[in-house]
Amino acid sequence: MTDRTRSGAGATATICVVSEGSAVDLCVTFGPATTVGHLAEELAHRLPGRWADGLWIDGSQFANDRYLVDTPLTDGAVISATQPAPEPLAIGQIVAVAGWDAGRQVRLQAGSYPAGAVASEPVRVDRNGLQVGGSPAVPYGSTFGDGRTAWRYEPIPHQVSPPGGPFNRPPRPPQPILANPPPLPKREAATRTGTVLRWTMIAGPLLMGAVMILIFRRPSFAIFMALGPLMAIMNWVDGKRRSTRTDRIADLAYRAALGSAVKKYRGWLASRQADSSRLHPDLATVLSWPTSGHHRLWERRPHHPDFGLALVGYAPLPNYLPVEGPPDPHAIETLGKQLPVATFPIVASLAPGRVIGIVGPQPETAALARGLIVQLVIHQGPADIRLRVSASPSRAGDWTWTSLLPHARRDGGHTIEVTAEAAEGLLAGEAAVLVLDHLYEPRFSGAVRRYAEQQGTVVVVADHPSQLPATVDQLVSISAQGITFVDSSSNRTYTGTGVYPATDVCSAVARTLMSIRDPESEARDGTLPPTVELFDLLGFQNLKPNQVIERWQREPGVIAAPIGLAADGVVKIDIVKDGPHGLLAGTTGAGKSELLRTLIASLAATVSPEHVNFVLIDYKGGSTFDACADLPHVVGVVTDLDEHLAARAMTCLEAELGHREQLLRSVGVSDLAGYLSLTGQSSLPRLYLIVDEFATMAADLPEFMDALVDISARGRSLGVHLMLATQRPAGVIKDTIRANTNLRIALRVQTTADSRDVLDDDSAARLSRSTPGRGYVRFGPSELTGFQTALVSSRSANLPANRLHLDPIGLPGRNPRSIIDVPGTDQPNDLEILVKAIRQAAELCDIQPARTPWPPALPTTLPLSDLVDVPGAFGLVDEPERQRQTPYTWERQKGHLALYGMPGAGPELAAEAAIAAICATVDDVLIFTLIYGTHRYRALSELPGITPAIEPDDHERQLRLIRWLGEELKRRRTEPADDCPDIVLLIDDVAGCLKSLEPFHLASHSETMTEILTKGYISGIHVIATAYSPTALRARLAVGFTQR
């Protein structure tokens, strides 16, 4: 796939048109003969400016007579009416790293800028650096703030061209691991190594000395009485001195350890800031990667721990730092005073399964959400995430830039949904990163929970937390003081400054990303064109029969044709190499019927009827194959199968397999390839059976499915191939079918079980309902290939070659303006044009109608005039075991004709048809009619030479006719004559006739009738009798009725 959807019929590209300083994004679709002048004329209707002198496309000028297909008009191309102005010579730039307008780059020439020009304060730039207000000049790399925005002064980066085209993601180098802060020293508690001075140590000796003096009457004991307290006091004084000295030594050690810890914290802080900047660069740095083609673009993969992380803002160094045990207030206070002021990134996770809420005033909430999404699409490639946006009408304008992103491509329109119903539909669709900006409703709560469980990510923007779903696990609250970020999964709360990029900054990034392709995403449906025309794939323009003949002659005998477009080119189906049989699944609205029509039409346009024939079976009885029925390749169309028709169909197919086996045995080969090599490529065409809704048929007609299983096993060597299509394949694909169906195709299906049954993969269940015809194909054990089905029921063949359409990007409800209108519904569609051309090609090549292995079922009505080629035929006999239908004639000389059936079921009409056939082929015949039933045979009265019918109540005439016939039978037996005319007697309700002759007095008439019914045909008296059942004729009478 190229940068744009391009073919011989034209191309489609998303472009940026610059007019008088403003940029407008448009999707342009043009034909092969559309010129630059056509586009200039259309732009003049929409935008101001002079558009008459050609256009500038990506900096190069093109004249008005140049065809657009010969210009670099691809996705991301910049169009203008005048030559773009060159970049001014600048000596530096300031970039907003945080706060309002984050990510913006402002290039500065040498000179002074007043307050408000580039910052809220005056700025002067020269070779000495950047001077803000009255502050000294600072060099490159310095930062400054102006109240709302944090800026960094940088040199002008080396100018490179945006990458464009496919972008190769190199291997990601090892990422830094954030180290924990060093441990803080602990202040030891005051030591108590000295002796404790207690009153008992003083009072005890004094009391004992006083007692001894009183008892012994010796005053000298007073000396010993004072010695004890004195020693206690001296011990206490010594202990106190030693404890003070120990505490002084411990305090000195603690202060030394704290000083060392501060030094370590400075190193840790610098390292942590560097690592954090590496892991989570500021927004200005990230936004520069697409323009420069930086190797870190799209570097994060689903298996990386930082997948889905995005910068919310910056928080200052937290006051509490983790330490072992209770924190030391003095240590914390010391760190706060001695460490430099530092900030760390606040990071939110938009990984699968997360729900984040953003609340606060406008426009801050929209800007912060915008910052999260723009980081997401730069860090992660289109192969790894998809983006969907739904916003209220008042907020949708903030998100139109996302429509340009390759991550958001769907259905060709890249629209922003603006209704609650559309948002609900997105929640029920494929897992993606879904933004709900002021469009969340309480009834979505369950849908949001299920969406997250299915690995979807939801970003909900609202005014107040009460407007958020309960499943929010991350909350960003914006106020005048800054942002507060709460992550319930880690139970952490941060406060700080947010990042708020402007819409135009994000739009510029999106336009750059639009022109860059992720090769890894090209197998994904999001990078495929929303529509593909079969005529483009076949190379048909102004289709004529000779183009079909030329295509037939390119590779005769190769049964392969294109059905759609994949990222690496056209998807072709070869029913021999990719088969022998195939499975196709697709739910309602997925495009299954269109794919079947495309497959049939593409094969018919590529392969001659001499090499492949189709039998089309639509169990639903719908109109899937109606337009294909007139193809010369089609040898049978069956709809509305019931048990009888199913049994008949299987009989025909078994007969076809037997016929092919007999042909192969006749030349001594075991497969069709050997037979064709001996007898010629057109001697026996391959038979392709395409069955729609086989799963329903398997439930209703299990015997029919068993027969299909037998065909899938036996037919592969006989050139009989199957394509089985259904809406719900789960549980109905038997192992025998699975073993013989190497070709598997799945459009969108309802459940993962349906997808696994066909693809052995869940991918088809995640396809968007907004892109019908999108699907996956698996050729045997090979990898899945995403593709877009080619349309054959559209009207692309009638599109003018110089058509031009311009569609606005982003918001729905805007009607495209076009110079050339598309054809109306009264014009034939591509399939009708193709079928007509193929039929004419077959006539020009004198290709005879193919042998019909599956004759159509008997008609409900059969005019007798259709059988005039066979004298005496009055009916049609179905012989499915012989794959034919033959006219039925009554051979009168071999016996009578009995017609059985309930009244109204048709035996009377068959009798009339038989009589009419006789009248049309035999000149000399006498025809009599005896009526004993309710039918009056009025149609016979219009035929010449027929005796009026005898009514049931005319007994005299009935008996008189029977007597005459008896006499005529005797005469013919005794006097045979060759010139006697045949007599045909029609008896309506023969059982009623015999019953009327049972009375005793009519015994002779009964015997006469018996003679006529058993042996009358020998003498030229032939009987056509109708009866309700075969038991109406007793065995003795039935011997004369040899044809029943």
CSV table of N, CA and C in Angstrom, one decimal, residues 146 226 359:
chain,number,residue,atom,x,y,z
A,146,ASP,N,7.0,32.6,33.2
A,146,ASP,CA,6.3,33.8,33.0
A,146,ASP,C,5.0,33.8,33.7
A,226,ALA,N,26.5,9.5,107.5
A,226,ALA,CA,26.6,10.5,106.4
A,226,ALA,C,27.4,9.9,105.2
A,359,VAL,N,-11.4,16.5,35.3
A,359,VAL,CA,-12.4,17.4,35.6
A,359,VAL,C,-11.8,18.8,35.9
